[in-house]
PDB file of C-alpha atoms in Angstrom:
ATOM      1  CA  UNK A   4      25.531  96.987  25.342  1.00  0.00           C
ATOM      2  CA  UNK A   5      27.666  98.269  28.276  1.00  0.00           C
ATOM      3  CA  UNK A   6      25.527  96.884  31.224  1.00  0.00           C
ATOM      4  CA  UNK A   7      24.945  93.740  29.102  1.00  0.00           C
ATOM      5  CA  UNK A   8      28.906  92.811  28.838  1.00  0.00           C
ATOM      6  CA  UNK A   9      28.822  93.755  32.873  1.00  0.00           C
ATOM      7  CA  UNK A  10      26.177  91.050  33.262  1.00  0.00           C
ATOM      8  CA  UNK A  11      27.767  88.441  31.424  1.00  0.00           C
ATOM      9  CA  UNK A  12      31.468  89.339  33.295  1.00  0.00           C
ATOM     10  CA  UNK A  13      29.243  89.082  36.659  1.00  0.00           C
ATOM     11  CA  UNK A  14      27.895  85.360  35.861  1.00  0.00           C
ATOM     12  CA  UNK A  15      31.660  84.446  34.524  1.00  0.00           C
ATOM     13  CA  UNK A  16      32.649  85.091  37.553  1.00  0.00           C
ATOM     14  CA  UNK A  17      29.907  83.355  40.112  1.00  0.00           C
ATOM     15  CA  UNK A  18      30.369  80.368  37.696  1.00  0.00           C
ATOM     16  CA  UNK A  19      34.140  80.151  38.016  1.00  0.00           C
ATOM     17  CA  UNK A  20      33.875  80.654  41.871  1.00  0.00           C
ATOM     18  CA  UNK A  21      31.668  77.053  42.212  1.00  0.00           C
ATOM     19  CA  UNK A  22      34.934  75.097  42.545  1.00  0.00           C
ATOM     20  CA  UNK A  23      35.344  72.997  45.611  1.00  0.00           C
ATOM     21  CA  UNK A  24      39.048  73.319  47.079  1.00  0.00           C
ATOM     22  CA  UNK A  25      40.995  70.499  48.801  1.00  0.00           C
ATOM     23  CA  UNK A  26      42.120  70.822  52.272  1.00  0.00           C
ATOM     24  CA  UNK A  27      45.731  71.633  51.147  1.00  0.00           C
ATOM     25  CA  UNK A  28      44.427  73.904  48.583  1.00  0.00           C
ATOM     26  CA  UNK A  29      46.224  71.762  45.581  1.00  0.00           C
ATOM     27  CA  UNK A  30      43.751  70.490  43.714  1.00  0.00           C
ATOM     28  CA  UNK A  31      40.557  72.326  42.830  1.00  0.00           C
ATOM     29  CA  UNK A  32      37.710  69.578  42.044  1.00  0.00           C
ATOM     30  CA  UNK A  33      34.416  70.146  40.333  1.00  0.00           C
ATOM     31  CA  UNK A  34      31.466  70.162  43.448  1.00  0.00           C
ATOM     32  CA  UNK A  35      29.720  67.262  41.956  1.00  0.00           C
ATOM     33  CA  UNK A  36      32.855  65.112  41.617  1.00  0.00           C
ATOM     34  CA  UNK A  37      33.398  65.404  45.461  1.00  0.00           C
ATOM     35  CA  UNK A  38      31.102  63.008  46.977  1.00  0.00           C
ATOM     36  CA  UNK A  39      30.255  60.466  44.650  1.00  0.00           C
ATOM     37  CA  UNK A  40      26.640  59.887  45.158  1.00  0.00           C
ATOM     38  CA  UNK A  41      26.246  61.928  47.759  1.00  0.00           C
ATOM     39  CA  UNK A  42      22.895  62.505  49.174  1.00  0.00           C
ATOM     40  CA  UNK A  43      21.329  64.067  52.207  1.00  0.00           C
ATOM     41  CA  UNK A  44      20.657  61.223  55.084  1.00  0.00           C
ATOM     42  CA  UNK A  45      17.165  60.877  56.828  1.00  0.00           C
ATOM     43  CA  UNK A  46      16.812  60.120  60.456  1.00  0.00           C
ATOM     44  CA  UNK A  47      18.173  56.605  61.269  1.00  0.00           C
ATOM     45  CA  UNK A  48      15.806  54.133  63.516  1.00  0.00           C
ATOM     46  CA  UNK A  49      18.321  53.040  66.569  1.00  0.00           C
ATOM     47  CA  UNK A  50      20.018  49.904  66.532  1.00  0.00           C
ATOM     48  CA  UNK A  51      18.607  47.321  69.669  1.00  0.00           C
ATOM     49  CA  UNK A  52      22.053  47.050  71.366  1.00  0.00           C
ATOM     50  CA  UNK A  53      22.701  50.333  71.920  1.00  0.00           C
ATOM     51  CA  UNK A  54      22.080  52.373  75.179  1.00  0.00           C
ATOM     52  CA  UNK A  55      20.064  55.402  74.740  1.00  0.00           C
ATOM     53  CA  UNK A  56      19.753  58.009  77.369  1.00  0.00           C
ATOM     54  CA  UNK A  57      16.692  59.792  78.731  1.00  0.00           C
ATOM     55  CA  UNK A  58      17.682  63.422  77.104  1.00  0.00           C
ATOM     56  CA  UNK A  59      15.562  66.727  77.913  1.00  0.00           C
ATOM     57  CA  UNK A  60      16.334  70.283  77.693  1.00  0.00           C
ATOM     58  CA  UNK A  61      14.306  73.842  78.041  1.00  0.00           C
ATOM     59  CA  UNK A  62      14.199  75.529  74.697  1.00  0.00           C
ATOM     60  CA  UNK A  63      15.635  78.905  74.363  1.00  0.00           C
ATOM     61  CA  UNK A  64      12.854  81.891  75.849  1.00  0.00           C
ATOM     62  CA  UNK A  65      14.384  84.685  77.284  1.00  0.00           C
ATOM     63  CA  UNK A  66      14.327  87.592  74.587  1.00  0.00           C
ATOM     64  CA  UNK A  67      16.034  90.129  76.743  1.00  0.00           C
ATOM     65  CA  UNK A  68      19.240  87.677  77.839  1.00  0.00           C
ATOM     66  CA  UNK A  69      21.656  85.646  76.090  1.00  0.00           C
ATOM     67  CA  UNK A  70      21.788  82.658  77.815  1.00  0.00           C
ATOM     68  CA  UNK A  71      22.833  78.903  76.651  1.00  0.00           C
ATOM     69  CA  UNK A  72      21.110  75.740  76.059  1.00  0.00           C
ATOM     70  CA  UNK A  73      21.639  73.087  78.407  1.00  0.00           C
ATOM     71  CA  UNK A  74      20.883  69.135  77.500  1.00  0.00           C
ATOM     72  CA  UNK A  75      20.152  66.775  80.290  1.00  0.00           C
ATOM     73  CA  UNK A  76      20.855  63.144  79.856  1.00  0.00           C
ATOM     74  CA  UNK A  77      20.182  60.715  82.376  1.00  0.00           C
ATOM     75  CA  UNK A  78      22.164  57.787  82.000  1.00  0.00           C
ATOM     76  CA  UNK A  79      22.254  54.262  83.194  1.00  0.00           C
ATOM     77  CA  UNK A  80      22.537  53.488  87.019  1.00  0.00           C
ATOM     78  CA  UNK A  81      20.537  57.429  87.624  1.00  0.00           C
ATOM     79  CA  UNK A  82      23.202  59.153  86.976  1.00  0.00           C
ATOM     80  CA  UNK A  83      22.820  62.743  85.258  1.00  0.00           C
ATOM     81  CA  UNK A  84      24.918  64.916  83.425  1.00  0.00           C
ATOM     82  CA  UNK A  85      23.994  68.344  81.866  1.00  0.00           C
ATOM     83  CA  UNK A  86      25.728  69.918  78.737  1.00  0.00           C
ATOM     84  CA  UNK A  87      25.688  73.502  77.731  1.00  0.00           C
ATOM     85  CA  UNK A  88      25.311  74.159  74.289  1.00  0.00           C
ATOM     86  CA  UNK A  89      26.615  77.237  72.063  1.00  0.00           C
ATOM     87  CA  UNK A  90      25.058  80.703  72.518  1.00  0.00           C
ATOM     88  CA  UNK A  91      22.146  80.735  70.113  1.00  0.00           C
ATOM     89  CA  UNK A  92      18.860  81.409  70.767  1.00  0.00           C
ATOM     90  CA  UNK A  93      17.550  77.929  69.738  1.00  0.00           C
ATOM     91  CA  UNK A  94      14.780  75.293  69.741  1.00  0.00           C
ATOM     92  CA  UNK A  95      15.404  71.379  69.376  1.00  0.00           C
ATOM     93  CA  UNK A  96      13.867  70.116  66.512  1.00  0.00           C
ATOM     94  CA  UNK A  97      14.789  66.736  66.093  1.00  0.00           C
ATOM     95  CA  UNK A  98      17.177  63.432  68.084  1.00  0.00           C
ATOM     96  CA  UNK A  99      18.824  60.814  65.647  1.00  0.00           C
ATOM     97  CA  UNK A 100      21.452  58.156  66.412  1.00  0.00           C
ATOM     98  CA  UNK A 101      24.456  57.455  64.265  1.00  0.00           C
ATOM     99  CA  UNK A 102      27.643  56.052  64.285  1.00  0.00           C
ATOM    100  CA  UNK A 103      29.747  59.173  63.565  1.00  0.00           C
ATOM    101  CA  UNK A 104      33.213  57.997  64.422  1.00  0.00           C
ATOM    102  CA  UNK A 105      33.153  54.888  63.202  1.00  0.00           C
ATOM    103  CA  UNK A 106      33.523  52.654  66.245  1.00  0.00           C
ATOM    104  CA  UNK A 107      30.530  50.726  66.008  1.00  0.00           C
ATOM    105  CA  UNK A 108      28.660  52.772  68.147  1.00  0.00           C
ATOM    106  CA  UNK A 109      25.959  55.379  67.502  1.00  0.00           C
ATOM    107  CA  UNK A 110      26.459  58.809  68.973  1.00  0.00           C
ATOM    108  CA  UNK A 111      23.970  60.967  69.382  1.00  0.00           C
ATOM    109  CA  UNK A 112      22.863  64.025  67.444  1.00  0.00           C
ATOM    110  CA  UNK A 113      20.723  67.207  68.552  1.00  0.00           C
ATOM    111  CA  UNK A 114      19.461  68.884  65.238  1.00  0.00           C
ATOM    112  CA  UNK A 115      18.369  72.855  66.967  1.00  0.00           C
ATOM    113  CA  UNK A 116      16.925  75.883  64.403  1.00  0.00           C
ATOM    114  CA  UNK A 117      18.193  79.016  64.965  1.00  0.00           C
ATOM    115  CA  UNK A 118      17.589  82.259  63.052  1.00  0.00           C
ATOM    116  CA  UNK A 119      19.668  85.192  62.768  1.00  0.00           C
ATOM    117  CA  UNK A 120      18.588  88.892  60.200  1.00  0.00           C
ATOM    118  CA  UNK A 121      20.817  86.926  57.558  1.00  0.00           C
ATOM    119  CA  UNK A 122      18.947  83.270  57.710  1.00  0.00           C
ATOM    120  CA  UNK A 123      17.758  80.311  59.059  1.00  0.00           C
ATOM    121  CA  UNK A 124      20.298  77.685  60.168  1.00  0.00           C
ATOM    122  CA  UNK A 125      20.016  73.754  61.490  1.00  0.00           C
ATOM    123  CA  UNK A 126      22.542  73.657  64.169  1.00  0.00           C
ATOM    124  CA  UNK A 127      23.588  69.901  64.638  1.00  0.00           C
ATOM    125  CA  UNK A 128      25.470  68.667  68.008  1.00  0.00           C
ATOM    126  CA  UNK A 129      26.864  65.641  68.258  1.00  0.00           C
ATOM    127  CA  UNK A 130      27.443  63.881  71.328  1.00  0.00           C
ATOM    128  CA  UNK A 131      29.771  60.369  72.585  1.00  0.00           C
ATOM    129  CA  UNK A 132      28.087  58.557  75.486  1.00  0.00           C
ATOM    130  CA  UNK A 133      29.783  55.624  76.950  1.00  0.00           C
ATOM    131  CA  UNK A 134      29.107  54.408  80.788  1.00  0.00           C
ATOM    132  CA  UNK A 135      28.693  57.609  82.503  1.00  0.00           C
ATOM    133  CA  UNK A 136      30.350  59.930  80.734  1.00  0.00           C
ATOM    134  CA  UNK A 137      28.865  62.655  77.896  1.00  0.00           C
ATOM    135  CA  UNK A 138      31.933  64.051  75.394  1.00  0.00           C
ATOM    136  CA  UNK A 139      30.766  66.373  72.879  1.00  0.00           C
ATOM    137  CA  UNK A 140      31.903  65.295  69.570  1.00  0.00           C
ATOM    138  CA  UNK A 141      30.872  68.164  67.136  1.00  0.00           C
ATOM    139  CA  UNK A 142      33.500  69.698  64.477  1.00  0.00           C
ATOM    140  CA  UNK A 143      33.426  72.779  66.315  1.00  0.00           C
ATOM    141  CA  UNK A 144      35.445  71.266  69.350  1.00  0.00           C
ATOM    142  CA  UNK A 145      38.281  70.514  67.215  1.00  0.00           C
ATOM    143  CA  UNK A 146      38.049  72.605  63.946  1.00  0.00           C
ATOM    144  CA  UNK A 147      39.760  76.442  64.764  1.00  0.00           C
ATOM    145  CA  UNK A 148      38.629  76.964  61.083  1.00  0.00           C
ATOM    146  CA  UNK A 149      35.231  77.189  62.144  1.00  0.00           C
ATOM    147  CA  UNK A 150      35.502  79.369  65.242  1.00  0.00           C
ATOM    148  CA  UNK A 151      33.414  83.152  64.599  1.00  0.00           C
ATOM    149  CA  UNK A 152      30.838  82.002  62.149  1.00  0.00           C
ATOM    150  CA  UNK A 153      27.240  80.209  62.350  1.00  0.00           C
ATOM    151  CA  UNK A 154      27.336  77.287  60.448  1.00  0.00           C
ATOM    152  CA  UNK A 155      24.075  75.292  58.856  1.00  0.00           C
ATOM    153  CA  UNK A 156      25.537  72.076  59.011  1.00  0.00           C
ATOM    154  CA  UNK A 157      23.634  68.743  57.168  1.00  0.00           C
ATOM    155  CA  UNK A 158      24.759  65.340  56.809  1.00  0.00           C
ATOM    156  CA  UNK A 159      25.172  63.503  53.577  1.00  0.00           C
ATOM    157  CA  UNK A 160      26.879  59.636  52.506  1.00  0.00           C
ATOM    158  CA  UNK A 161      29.644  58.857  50.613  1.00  0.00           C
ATOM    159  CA  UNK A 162      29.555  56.293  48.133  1.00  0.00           C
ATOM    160  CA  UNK A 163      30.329  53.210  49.407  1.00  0.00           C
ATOM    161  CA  UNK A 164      33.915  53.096  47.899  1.00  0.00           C
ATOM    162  CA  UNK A 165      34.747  56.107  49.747  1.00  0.00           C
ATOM    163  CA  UNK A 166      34.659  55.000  52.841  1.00  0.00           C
ATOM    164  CA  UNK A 167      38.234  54.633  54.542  1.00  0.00           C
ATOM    165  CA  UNK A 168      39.184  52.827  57.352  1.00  0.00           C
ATOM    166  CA  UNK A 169      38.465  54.515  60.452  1.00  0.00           C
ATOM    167  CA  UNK A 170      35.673  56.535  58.900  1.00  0.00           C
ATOM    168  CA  UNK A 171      31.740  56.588  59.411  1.00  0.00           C
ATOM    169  CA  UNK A 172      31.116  57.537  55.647  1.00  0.00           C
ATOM    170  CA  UNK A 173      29.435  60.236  56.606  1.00  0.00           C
ATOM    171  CA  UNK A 174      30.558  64.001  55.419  1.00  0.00           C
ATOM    172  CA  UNK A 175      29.255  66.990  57.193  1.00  0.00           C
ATOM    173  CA  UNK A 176      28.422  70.372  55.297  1.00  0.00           C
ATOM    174  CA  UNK A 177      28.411  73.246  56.633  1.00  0.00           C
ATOM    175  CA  UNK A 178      27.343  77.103  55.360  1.00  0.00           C
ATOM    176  CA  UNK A 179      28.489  80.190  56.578  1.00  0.00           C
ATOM    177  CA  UNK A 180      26.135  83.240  55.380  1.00  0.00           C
ATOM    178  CA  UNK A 181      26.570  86.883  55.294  1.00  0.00           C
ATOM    179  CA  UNK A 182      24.202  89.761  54.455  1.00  0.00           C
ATOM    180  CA  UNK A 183      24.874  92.809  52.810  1.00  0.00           C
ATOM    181  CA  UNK A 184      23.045  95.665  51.542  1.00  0.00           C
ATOM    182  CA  UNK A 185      20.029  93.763  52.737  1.00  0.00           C
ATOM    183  CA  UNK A 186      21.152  90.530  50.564  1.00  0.00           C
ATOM    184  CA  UNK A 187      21.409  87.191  52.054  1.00  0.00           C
ATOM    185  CA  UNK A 188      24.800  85.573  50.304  1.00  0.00           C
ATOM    186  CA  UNK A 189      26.243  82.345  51.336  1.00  0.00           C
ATOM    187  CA  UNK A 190      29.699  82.698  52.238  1.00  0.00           C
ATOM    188  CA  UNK A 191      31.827  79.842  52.758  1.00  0.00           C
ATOM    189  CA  UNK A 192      31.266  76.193  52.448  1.00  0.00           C
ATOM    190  CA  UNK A 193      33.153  73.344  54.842  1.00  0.00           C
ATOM    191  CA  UNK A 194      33.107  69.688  54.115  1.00  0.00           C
ATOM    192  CA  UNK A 195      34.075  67.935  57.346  1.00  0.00           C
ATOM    193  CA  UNK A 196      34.580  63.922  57.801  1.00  0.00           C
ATOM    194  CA  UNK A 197      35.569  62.143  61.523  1.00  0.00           C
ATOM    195  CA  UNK A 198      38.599  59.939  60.799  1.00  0.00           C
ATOM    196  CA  UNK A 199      40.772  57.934  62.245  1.00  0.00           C
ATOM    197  CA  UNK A 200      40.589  59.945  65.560  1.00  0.00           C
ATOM    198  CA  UNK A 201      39.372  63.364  64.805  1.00  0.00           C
ATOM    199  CA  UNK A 202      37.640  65.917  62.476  1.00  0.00           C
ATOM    200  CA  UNK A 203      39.078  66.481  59.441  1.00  0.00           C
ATOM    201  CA  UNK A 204      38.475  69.052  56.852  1.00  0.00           C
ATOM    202  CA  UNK A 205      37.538  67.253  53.268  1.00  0.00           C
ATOM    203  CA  UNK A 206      36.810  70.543  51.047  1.00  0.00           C
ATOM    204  CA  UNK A 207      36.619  74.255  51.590  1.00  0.00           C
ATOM    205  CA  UNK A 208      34.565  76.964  49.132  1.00  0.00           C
ATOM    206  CA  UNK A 209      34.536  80.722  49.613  1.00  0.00           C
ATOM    207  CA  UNK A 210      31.885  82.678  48.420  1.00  0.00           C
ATOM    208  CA  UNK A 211      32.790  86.037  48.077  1.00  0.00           C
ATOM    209  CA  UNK A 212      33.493  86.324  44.216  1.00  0.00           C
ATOM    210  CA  UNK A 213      29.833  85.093  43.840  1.00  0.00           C
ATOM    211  CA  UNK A 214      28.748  87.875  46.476  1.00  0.00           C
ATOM    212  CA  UNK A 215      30.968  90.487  44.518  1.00  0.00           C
ATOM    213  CA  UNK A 216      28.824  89.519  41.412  1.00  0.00           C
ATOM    214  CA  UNK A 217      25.500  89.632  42.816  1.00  0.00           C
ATOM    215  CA  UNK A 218      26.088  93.398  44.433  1.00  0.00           C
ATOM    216  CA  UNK A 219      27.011  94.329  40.817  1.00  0.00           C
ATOM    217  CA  UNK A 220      23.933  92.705  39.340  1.00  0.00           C
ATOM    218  CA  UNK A 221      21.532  94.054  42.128  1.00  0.00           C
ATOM    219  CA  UNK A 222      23.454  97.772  41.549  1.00  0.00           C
ATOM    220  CA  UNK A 223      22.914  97.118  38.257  1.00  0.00           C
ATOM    221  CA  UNK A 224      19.108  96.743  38.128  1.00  0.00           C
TER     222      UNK A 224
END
């Protein structure tokens, strides 16, 4: 009867810790409630009028040394720039254009998988090209929250009605995961939106109530 009433406090607990907080931590909102009709967005064909690069790279190879990515986009007129990328051992998986900040122009994103002894992540980098120039747009250039963790990041829509001026309507997730005692948990959750100039942070989760629980119900067994 004991380890019974400790079960049922453990899945109190994971269930109360599924709340999605606001930026400003005032409100706490239900995760389905959050993006209205929210949905996870497949690759986008280009648009005619926009300018797409030549991009290549070298996937990731070396075992022995940590070493970054680098991108190589020729642009119009032969010009070439090269872009390092974060320090993951990583492969490119897949190229899509969108219009993330919502200037009528489609940027650029570099979806890379990278694997780590907790899991397996999709690393997306976003990247602004206009005449010769290459800016790298991802939430990680402006976000501090988001410095010291690997993030899984994936793209979703908001409803229609959610979209404010100076927004794409597009919402980035990303997941943070830790492991412990050989257990994969997810650990926090970021909702990040480009508007009206910059990233800004649209919901925050933590985890680690739900990772509490399940280390009682795996001690448990």
């Amino acid at each position: 009867m004991k380890k019974m009433k400790n079960i049922i406090l453990a899945l109190a607990v994971i269930m109360c810790a599924r709340v999605f907080l606001c930026a400003g931590g005032e409100k706490v909102i239900p995760m389905p409630d959050f993006i209205k009709g929210g949905s996870e967005v497949k690759a986008a064909e280009a648009g005619p009028e926009s300018f797409h690069p030549v991009i290549t790279w070298d996937d990731y190879q070396n075992t022995q040394k940590l070493e970054p990515m680098v991108i190589h986009f020729l642009l119009g007129g032969g010009s070439e720039v090269d872009v390092e990328l974060s320090f993951y051992p990583s492969v490119v998986k897949q190229l899509e254009y969108r219009d993330i900040n919502g200037d009528g122009l489609e940027e650029v994103l570099i979806y890379r998988y990278f694997a780590n002894s907790a899991t397996e992540y999709t690393l997306i980098d976003i990247f602004e090209i206009k005449d010769k120039s290459v800016r790298n747009l991802s939430p990680e250039t402006e976000l501090k929250e988001l410095e010291g963790n690997v993030w899984n990041m994936s793209l979703m829509e908001t409803a229609a009605e959610e979209t404010q001026n100076g927004g794409s309507g597009l919402v980035f997730r990303l997941d943070s995961y830790d492991k412990k005692r050989a257990i994969t948990f997810r650990d926090e959750t970021v909702l990040a939106e480009y508007r009206d100039g910059g990233w800004k942070i649209t919901g925050h989760a933590s985890w680690k109530l739900e990772q509490a629980a399940g280390l009682v119900m795996e001690y448990m067994k």
